[in-house]
mmCIF file with all atom_site columns, C-alpha atoms in Angstrom:
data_model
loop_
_atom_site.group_PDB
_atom_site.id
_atom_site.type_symbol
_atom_site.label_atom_id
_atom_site.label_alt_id
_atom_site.label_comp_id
_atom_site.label_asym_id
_atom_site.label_entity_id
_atom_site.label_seq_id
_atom_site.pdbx_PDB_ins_code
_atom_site.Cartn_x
_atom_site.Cartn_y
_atom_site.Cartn_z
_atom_site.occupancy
_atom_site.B_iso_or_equiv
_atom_site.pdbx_formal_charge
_atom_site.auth_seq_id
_atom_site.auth_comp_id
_atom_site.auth_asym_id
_atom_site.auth_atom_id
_atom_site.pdbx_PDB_model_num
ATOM 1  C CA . UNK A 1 1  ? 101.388 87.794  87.211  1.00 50.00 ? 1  UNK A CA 1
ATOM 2  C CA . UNK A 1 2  ? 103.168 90.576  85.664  1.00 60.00 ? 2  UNK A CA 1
ATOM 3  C CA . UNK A 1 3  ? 99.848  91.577  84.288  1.00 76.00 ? 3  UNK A CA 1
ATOM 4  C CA . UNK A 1 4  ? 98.135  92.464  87.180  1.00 88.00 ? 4  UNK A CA 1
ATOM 5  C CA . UNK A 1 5  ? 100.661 94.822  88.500  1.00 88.00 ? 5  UNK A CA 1
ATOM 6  C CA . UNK A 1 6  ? 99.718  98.752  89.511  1.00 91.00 ? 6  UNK A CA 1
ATOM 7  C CA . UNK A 1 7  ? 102.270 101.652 89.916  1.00 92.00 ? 7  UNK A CA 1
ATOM 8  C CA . UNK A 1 8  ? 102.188 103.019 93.165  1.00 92.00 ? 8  UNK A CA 1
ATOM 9  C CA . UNK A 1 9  ? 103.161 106.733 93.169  1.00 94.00 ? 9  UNK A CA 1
ATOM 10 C CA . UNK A 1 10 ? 104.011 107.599 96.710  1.00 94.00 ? 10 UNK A CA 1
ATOM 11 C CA . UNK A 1 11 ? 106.392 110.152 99.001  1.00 96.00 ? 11 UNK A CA 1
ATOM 12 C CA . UNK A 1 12 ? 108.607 108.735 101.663 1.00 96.00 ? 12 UNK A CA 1
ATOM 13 C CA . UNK A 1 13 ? 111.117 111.084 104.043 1.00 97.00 ? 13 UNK A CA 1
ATOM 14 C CA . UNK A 1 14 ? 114.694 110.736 102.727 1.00 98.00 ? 14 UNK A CA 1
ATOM 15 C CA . UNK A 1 15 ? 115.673 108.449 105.867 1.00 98.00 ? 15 UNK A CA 1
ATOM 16 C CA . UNK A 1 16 ? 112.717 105.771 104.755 1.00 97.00 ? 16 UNK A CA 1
ATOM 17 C CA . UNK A 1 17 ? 114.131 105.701 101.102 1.00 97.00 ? 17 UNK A CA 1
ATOM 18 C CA . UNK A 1 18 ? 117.688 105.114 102.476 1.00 98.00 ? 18 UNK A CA 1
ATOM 19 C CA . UNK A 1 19 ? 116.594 102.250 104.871 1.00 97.00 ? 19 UNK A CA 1
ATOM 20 C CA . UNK A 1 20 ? 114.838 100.632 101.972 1.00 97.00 ? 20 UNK A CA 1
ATOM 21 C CA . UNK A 1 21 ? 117.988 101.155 99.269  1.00 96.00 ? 21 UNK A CA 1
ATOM 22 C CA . UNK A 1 22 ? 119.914 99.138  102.313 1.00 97.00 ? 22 UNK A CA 1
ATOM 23 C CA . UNK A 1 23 ? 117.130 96.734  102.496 1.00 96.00 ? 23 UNK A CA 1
ATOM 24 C CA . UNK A 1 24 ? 117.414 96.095  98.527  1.00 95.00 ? 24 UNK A CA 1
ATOM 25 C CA . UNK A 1 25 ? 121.308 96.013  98.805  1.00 94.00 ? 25 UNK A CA 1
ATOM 26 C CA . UNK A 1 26 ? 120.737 93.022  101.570 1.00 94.00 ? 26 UNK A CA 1
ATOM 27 C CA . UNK A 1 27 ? 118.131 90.967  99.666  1.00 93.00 ? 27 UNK A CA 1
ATOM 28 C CA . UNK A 1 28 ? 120.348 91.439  96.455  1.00 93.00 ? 28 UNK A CA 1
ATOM 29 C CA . UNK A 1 29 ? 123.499 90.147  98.279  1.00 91.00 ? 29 UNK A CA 1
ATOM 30 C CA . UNK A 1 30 ? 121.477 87.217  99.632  1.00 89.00 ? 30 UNK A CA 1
ATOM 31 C CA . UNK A 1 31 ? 118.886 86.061  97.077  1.00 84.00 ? 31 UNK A CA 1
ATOM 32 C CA . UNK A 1 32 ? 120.356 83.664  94.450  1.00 80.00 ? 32 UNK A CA 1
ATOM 33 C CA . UNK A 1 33 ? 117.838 85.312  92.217  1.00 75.00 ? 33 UNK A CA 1
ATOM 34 C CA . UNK A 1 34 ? 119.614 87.539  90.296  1.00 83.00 ? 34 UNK A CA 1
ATOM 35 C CA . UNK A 1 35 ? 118.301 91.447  90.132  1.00 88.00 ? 35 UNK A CA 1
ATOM 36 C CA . UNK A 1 36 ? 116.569 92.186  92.633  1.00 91.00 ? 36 UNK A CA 1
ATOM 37 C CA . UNK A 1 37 ? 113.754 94.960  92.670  1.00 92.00 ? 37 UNK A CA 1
ATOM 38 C CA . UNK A 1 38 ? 112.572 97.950  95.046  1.00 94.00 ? 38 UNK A CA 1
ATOM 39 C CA . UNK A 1 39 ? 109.447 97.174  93.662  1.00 94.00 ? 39 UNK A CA 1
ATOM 40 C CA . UNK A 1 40 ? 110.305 93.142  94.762  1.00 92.00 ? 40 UNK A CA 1
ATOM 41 C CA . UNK A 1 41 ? 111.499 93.612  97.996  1.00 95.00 ? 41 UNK A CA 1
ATOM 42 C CA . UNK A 1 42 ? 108.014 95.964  99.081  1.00 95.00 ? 42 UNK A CA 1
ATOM 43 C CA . UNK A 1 43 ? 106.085 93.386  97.910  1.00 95.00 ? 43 UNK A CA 1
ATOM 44 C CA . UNK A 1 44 ? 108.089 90.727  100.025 1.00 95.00 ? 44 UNK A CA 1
ATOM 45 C CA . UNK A 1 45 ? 107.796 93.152  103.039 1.00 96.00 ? 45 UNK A CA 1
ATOM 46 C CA . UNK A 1 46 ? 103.799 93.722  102.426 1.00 97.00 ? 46 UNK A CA 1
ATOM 47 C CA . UNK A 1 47 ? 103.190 89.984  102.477 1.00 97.00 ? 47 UNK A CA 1
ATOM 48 C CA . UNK A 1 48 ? 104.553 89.049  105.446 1.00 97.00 ? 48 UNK A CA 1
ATOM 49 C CA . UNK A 1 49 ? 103.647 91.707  107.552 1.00 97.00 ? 49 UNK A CA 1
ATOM 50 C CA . UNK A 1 50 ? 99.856  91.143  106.001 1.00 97.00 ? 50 UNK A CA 1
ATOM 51 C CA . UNK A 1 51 ? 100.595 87.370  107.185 1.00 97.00 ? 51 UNK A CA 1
ATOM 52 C CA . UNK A 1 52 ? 101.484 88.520  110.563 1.00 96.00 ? 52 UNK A CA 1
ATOM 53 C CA . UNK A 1 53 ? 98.174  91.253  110.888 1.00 95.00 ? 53 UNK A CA 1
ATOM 54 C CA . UNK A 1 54 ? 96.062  88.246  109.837 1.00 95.00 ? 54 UNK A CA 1
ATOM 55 C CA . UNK A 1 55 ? 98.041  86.041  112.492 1.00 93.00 ? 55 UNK A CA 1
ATOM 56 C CA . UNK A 1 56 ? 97.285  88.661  115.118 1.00 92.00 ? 56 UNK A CA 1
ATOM 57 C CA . UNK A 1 57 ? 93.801  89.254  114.040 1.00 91.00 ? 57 UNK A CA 1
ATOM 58 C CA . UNK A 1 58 ? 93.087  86.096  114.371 1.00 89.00 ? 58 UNK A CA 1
ATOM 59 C CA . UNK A 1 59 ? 94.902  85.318  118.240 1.00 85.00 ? 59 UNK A CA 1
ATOM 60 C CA . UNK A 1 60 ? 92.431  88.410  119.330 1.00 78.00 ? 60 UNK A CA 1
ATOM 61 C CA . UNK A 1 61 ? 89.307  87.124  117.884 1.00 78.00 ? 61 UNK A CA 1
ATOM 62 C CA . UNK A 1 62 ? 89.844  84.056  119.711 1.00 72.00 ? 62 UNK A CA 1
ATOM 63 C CA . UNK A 1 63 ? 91.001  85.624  122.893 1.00 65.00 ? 63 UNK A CA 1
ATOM 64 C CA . UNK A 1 64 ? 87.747  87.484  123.035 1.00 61.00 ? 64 UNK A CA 1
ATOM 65 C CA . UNK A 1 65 ? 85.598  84.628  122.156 1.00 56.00 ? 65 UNK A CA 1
#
């Protein structure tokens, strides 16, 4: 899967990039994993909060139906 990675080039206030060196510092302390990634851990947070938008999405097209 490696293969169909892309490198995202983006800026982020100082506070954000501190929160997320915590975040990695938490997931490496707790995953039995080994090394664990900035790169990882994004990806982890972008999948479940697309799971929860599509959850939503979904409660409010029904509500409306």
């Amino acid at each position: 899967m490696k293969d169909n990675r892309i490198q995202l080039n983006v800026r982020i206030d100082k506070e954000t990039a501190l929160k997320l060196d915590e975040i990695v510092e938490y997931y490496q302390e707790h995953a039995k994993l080994g090394r664990i990634y900035k790169g990882d851990v994004l990806t982890d947070i972008i999948d479940k909060s697309y799971e929860i938008m599509l959850k939503q999405k979904s409660v409010h097209t029904k509500s409306y139906k």
